[in-house]
């Protein structure tokens, strides 16, 4: 259990009121971390934090709403976390957006800009806000939830995939910069997971079969199946891993 023990650690998880982010927060808390639940709306954040605290019987979770598109909101998220828990050890950049589906020739500048802002620049902002204390302590883990889309071309969500590929490179660059200070930066690249974000791909049974049949496991993933990867990357179990992208996709990227 020591390999995955997160006792005494503090984790900030964006987009954690539902889906993959919520599952990650729940599992990090289960392994001993204090977790900060954050998304745009206060109500859902409060509900997740309350459920975690009721389960573990202590002040394991707090809710701090924040819009990742706002630099001021992200700074407040960091400041209030430091005020409440005294530090930040783990950052999970999970929140993302995809306001456009279609060929790249049809995307507007505003849509492309929003995707890059929320999925890349906002991650950069939050990580840079948390990094100084990690570098000073010579300890920390940054986890960016990317996507297998960053490894493949796609005629429908090309701009989203470009942003997710950029996240992988962000992790590699920061890993090189911060490795000497023992601050690790990695990505998780999920395949199709049953979340509201990807609902258009799985709510139609025929489409769901079409997108899962080529995968060796031949099914859609669940949010909790991504959370285990986050626990690994946050914990001492992955202490010699940095700059990597951990693919969790049911095998779709290795199948014909």
Short mmCIF file of C-alpha atoms in Angstrom, two decimals:
data_model
loop_
_atom_site.label_atom_id
_atom_site.label_comp_id
_atom_site.label_asym_id
_atom_site.label_seq_id
_atom_site.Cartn_x
_atom_site.Cartn_y
_atom_site.Cartn_z
CA UNK A 1 0.00 0.00 0.00
CA UNK A 2 2.94 2.38 0.57
CA UNK A 3 3.44 2.56 -3.20
CA UNK A 4 0.03 4.20 -3.58
CA UNK A 5 -0.18 6.03 -0.25
CA UNK A 6 -1.15 9.68 -0.68
CA UNK A 7 -1.55 10.53 3.00
CA UNK A 8 -0.61 14.14 3.70
CA UNK A 9 -0.78 15.11 0.03
CA UNK A 10 -3.04 17.87 -1.33
CA UNK A 11 -4.50 17.56 -4.83
CA UNK A 12 -6.29 20.13 -6.99
CA UNK A 13 -8.46 18.57 -9.71
CA UNK A 14 -10.17 20.70 -12.35
CA UNK A 15 -13.43 19.57 -13.92
CA UNK A 16 -14.01 17.33 -10.91
CA UNK A 17 -17.72 17.75 -10.30
CA UNK A 18 -18.48 14.86 -12.67
CA UNK A 19 -17.04 12.27 -15.03
CA UNK A 20 -13.34 11.45 -15.08
CA UNK A 21 -12.39 14.35 -12.80
CA UNK A 22 -14.87 13.29 -10.14
CA UNK A 23 -13.65 9.70 -10.27
CA UNK A 24 -10.04 10.86 -9.93
CA UNK A 25 -10.90 13.04 -6.92
CA UNK A 26 -12.74 10.19 -5.22
CA UNK A 27 -9.87 7.75 -5.70
CA UNK A 28 -7.16 10.20 -4.66
CA UNK A 29 -9.15 10.88 -1.48
CA UNK A 30 -9.57 7.14 -0.92
CA UNK A 31 -5.79 6.78 -0.98
CA UNK A 32 -5.35 9.49 1.65
CA UNK A 33 -5.06 12.77 -0.24
CA UNK A 34 -6.94 15.92 0.62
CA UNK A 35 -8.71 16.97 -2.58
CA UNK A 36 -10.02 20.24 -3.99
CA UNK A 37 -13.12 19.84 -6.16
CA UNK A 38 -13.34 22.50 -8.84
CA UNK A 39 -15.52 23.27 -11.84
CA UNK A 40 -17.53 26.27 -12.94
CA UNK A 41 -20.68 25.73 -10.83
CA UNK A 42 -20.55 25.74 -7.04
CA UNK A 43 -23.49 23.41 -6.40
CA UNK A 44 -22.12 20.26 -8.08
CA UNK A 45 -18.67 20.89 -6.54
CA UNK A 46 -20.20 21.12 -3.07
CA UNK A 47 -22.10 17.86 -3.60
CA UNK A 48 -18.97 15.92 -4.59
CA UNK A 49 -16.94 17.34 -1.70
CA UNK A 50 -19.70 16.57 0.78
CA UNK A 51 -20.00 12.96 -0.43
CA UNK A 52 -16.24 12.43 -0.09
CA UNK A 53 -16.23 13.88 3.42
CA UNK A 54 -19.20 11.77 4.48
CA UNK A 55 -17.48 8.64 3.20
CA UNK A 56 -14.15 9.27 4.93
CA UNK A 57 -15.41 11.00 8.06
CA UNK A 58 -13.04 13.95 7.96
CA UNK A 59 -12.33 17.16 6.07
CA UNK A 60 -10.87 15.26 3.13
CA UNK A 61 -12.40 17.49 0.43
CA UNK A 62 -13.29 21.12 -0.16
CA UNK A 63 -15.04 22.80 -3.09
CA UNK A 64 -13.57 25.83 -4.85
CA UNK A 65 -15.46 26.71 -8.06
CA UNK A 66 -13.39 28.19 -10.87
CA UNK A 67 -13.67 28.86 -14.58
CA UNK A 68 -10.49 27.58 -16.23
CA UNK A 69 -10.77 30.27 -18.91
CA UNK A 70 -10.21 32.94 -16.23
CA UNK A 71 -6.66 33.49 -15.02
CA UNK A 72 -8.08 35.30 -11.99
CA UNK A 73 -10.30 32.32 -11.12
CA UNK A 74 -7.38 29.92 -11.35
CA UNK A 75 -5.22 32.13 -9.13
CA UNK A 76 -8.05 32.25 -6.60
CA UNK A 77 -8.29 28.45 -6.77
CA UNK A 78 -4.60 28.17 -5.92
CA UNK A 79 -4.70 30.85 -3.22
CA UNK A 80 -7.75 29.40 -1.46
CA UNK A 81 -6.28 25.89 -1.61
CA UNK A 82 -3.07 27.12 0.01
CA UNK A 83 -5.10 28.95 2.65
CA UNK A 84 -7.19 25.88 3.45
CA UNK A 85 -4.58 23.11 3.27
CA UNK A 86 -1.25 24.95 3.38
CA UNK A 87 0.19 23.56 0.16
CA UNK A 88 -0.42 21.85 -3.19
CA UNK A 89 1.36 18.58 -4.02
CA UNK A 90 -0.66 17.26 -6.95
CA UNK A 91 -2.30 19.10 -9.83
CA UNK A 92 -4.71 17.29 -12.15
CA UNK A 93 -5.61 19.33 -15.24
CA UNK A 94 -8.75 17.51 -16.32
CA UNK A 95 -11.22 20.19 -17.45
CA UNK A 96 -11.47 20.64 -21.22
CA UNK A 97 -13.82 21.87 -23.91
CA UNK A 98 -14.75 21.05 -27.50
CA UNK A 99 -17.26 23.53 -28.98
CA UNK A 100 -16.79 22.36 -32.57
CA UNK A 101 -17.11 19.12 -34.52
CA UNK A 102 -16.32 19.02 -38.23
CA UNK A 103 -13.50 19.54 -40.72
CA UNK A 104 -10.77 22.02 -39.85
CA UNK A 105 -11.80 24.19 -42.80
CA UNK A 106 -15.08 25.03 -41.08
CA UNK A 107 -13.88 26.03 -37.63
CA UNK A 108 -14.08 29.70 -36.67
CA UNK A 109 -11.18 31.55 -35.08
CA UNK A 110 -13.22 31.97 -31.90
CA UNK A 111 -13.92 28.22 -31.66
CA UNK A 112 -10.31 27.28 -32.34
CA UNK A 113 -9.10 29.87 -29.88
CA UNK A 114 -11.45 28.63 -27.16
CA UNK A 115 -10.26 25.04 -27.59
CA UNK A 116 -6.60 26.02 -27.37
CA UNK A 117 -7.24 28.39 -24.47
CA UNK A 118 -9.18 25.96 -22.28
CA UNK A 119 -7.31 22.78 -23.18
CA UNK A 120 -3.73 24.07 -23.31
CA UNK A 121 -3.17 27.65 -22.13
CA UNK A 122 -5.34 27.28 -19.02
CA UNK A 123 -3.44 24.13 -18.08
CA UNK A 124 -0.21 26.08 -18.48
CA UNK A 125 -1.55 28.86 -16.25
CA UNK A 126 -2.63 26.56 -13.42
CA UNK A 127 0.54 24.48 -13.52
CA UNK A 128 2.74 27.58 -13.43
CA UNK A 129 0.78 28.92 -10.46
CA UNK A 130 1.36 25.71 -8.49
CA UNK A 131 4.92 24.99 -9.60
CA UNK A 132 6.98 27.39 -7.44
CA UNK A 133 6.13 25.67 -4.15
CA UNK A 134 6.68 22.21 -5.68
CA UNK A 135 10.07 23.23 -7.04
CA UNK A 136 11.03 24.70 -3.68
CA UNK A 137 10.06 21.47 -1.85
CA UNK A 138 11.59 19.35 -4.64
CA UNK A 139 8.45 17.26 -4.78
CA UNK A 140 5.28 17.30 -6.84
CA UNK A 141 3.23 15.55 -9.49
CA UNK A 142 1.40 17.24 -12.36
CA UNK A 143 -1.11 15.16 -14.31
CA UNK A 144 -2.71 16.39 -17.53
CA UNK A 145 -5.72 14.47 -18.82
CA UNK A 146 -5.10 14.42 -22.56
CA UNK A 147 -6.71 11.98 -25.03
CA UNK A 148 -5.81 9.33 -27.57
CA UNK A 149 -7.04 11.98 -30.00
CA UNK A 150 -3.64 13.60 -29.53
CA UNK A 151 -2.06 10.50 -31.08
CA UNK A 152 -4.33 10.14 -34.10
CA UNK A 153 -5.91 12.12 -36.90
CA UNK A 154 -9.66 12.61 -36.96
CA UNK A 155 -11.90 14.33 -39.51
CA UNK A 156 -14.50 15.31 -36.89
CA UNK A 157 -12.59 16.64 -33.86
CA UNK A 158 -9.29 17.77 -35.37
CA UNK A 159 -8.93 20.97 -33.34
CA UNK A 160 -9.61 19.12 -30.09
CA UNK A 161 -6.98 16.55 -31.05
CA UNK A 162 -4.46 19.28 -31.80
CA UNK A 163 -4.98 20.67 -28.30
CA UNK A 164 -4.53 17.24 -26.75
CA UNK A 165 -1.31 16.66 -28.68
CA UNK A 166 -0.11 20.02 -27.37
CA UNK A 167 -0.85 18.86 -23.81
CA UNK A 168 1.46 15.89 -24.35
CA UNK A 169 4.24 18.19 -25.48
CA UNK A 170 3.56 20.53 -22.56
CA UNK A 171 4.15 17.58 -20.24
CA UNK A 172 7.38 16.62 -22.01
CA UNK A 173 8.78 20.14 -21.90
CA UNK A 174 7.94 20.73 -18.25
CA UNK A 175 9.30 17.30 -17.33
CA UNK A 176 12.66 18.27 -18.81
CA UNK A 177 12.66 21.64 -17.05
CA UNK A 178 11.56 20.42 -13.64
CA UNK A 179 13.01 16.92 -13.44
CA UNK A 180 16.16 18.12 -11.62
CA UNK A 181 13.84 19.42 -8.86
CA UNK A 182 11.97 16.10 -8.63
CA UNK A 183 8.73 17.56 -9.97
CA UNK A 184 7.14 15.08 -12.36
CA UNK A 185 4.76 15.91 -15.21
CA UNK A 186 2.79 13.23 -17.08
CA UNK A 187 -0.33 12.80 -19.20
CA UNK A 188 -3.17 10.31 -19.24
CA UNK A 189 -4.63 9.64 -22.69
CA UNK A 190 -8.07 8.02 -22.29
CA UNK A 191 -9.93 6.37 -25.10
CA UNK A 192 -13.72 6.56 -25.28
CA UNK A 193 -15.11 6.90 -21.75
CA UNK A 194 -18.78 7.02 -20.76
CA UNK A 195 -19.02 10.65 -19.68
CA UNK A 196 -21.37 13.49 -20.57
CA UNK A 197 -18.49 15.07 -22.51
CA UNK A 198 -18.47 12.13 -24.97
CA UNK A 199 -22.19 11.42 -24.86
CA UNK A 200 -22.68 11.98 -28.58
CA UNK A 201 -20.40 9.00 -29.26
CA UNK A 202 -22.05 6.47 -26.95
CA UNK A 203 -25.74 7.34 -26.55
CA UNK A 204 -26.49 5.85 -30.00
CA UNK A 205 -26.07 2.03 -29.70
CA UNK A 206 -25.09 1.63 -33.36
CA UNK A 207 -22.43 4.35 -33.17
CA UNK A 208 -21.19 2.96 -29.87
CA UNK A 209 -20.70 -0.47 -31.43
CA UNK A 210 -18.94 1.08 -34.40
CA UNK A 211 -16.39 2.91 -32.25
CA UNK A 212 -15.79 0.10 -29.73
CA UNK A 213 -15.79 -2.98 -31.97
CA UNK A 214 -12.21 -2.44 -33.26
CA UNK A 215 -10.83 -2.33 -29.69
CA UNK A 216 -9.53 -5.57 -28.15
CA UNK A 217 -11.72 -5.08 -25.05
CA UNK A 218 -14.68 -4.18 -27.30
CA UNK A 219 -16.41 -1.87 -24.85
CA UNK A 220 -16.55 1.69 -23.64
CA UNK A 221 -14.44 2.72 -20.65
CA UNK A 222 -15.76 4.00 -17.32
CA UNK A 223 -14.50 7.10 -15.48
CA UNK A 224 -13.23 5.01 -12.58
CA UNK A 225 -10.99 3.08 -14.98
CA UNK A 226 -9.08 6.29 -15.66
CA UNK A 227 -8.85 7.19 -11.98
CA UNK A 228 -6.45 4.32 -11.27
CA UNK A 229 -3.95 5.78 -13.71
CA UNK A 230 -4.15 9.10 -11.88
CA UNK A 231 -3.54 7.45 -8.52
CA UNK A 232 -0.48 5.76 -9.99
CA UNK A 233 0.91 8.98 -11.48
CA UNK A 234 0.28 10.92 -8.26
CA UNK A 235 1.83 8.34 -5.96
CA UNK A 236 5.32 7.02 -5.12
CA UNK A 237 4.57 4.07 -7.42
CA UNK A 238 5.45 6.27 -10.42
CA UNK A 239 8.42 8.07 -8.86
CA UNK A 240 10.68 7.22 -11.83
CA UNK A 241 8.16 8.25 -14.50
CA UNK A 242 7.98 11.71 -16.04
CA UNK A 243 7.24 13.29 -19.40
CA UNK A 244 5.17 10.30 -20.47
CA UNK A 245 1.68 9.75 -21.83
CA UNK A 246 -0.10 6.80 -20.27
CA UNK A 247 -2.67 5.44 -22.75
CA UNK A 248 -5.82 3.93 -21.20
CA UNK A 249 -8.05 3.07 -24.16
CA UNK A 250 -9.17 -0.55 -24.14
CA UNK A 251 -6.46 -1.24 -26.70
CA UNK A 252 -7.99 0.74 -29.58
CA UNK A 253 -4.73 2.46 -30.56
CA UNK A 254 -2.89 -0.86 -30.99
CA UNK A 255 -5.64 -2.62 -32.96
CA UNK A 256 -5.98 -2.85 -36.73
#
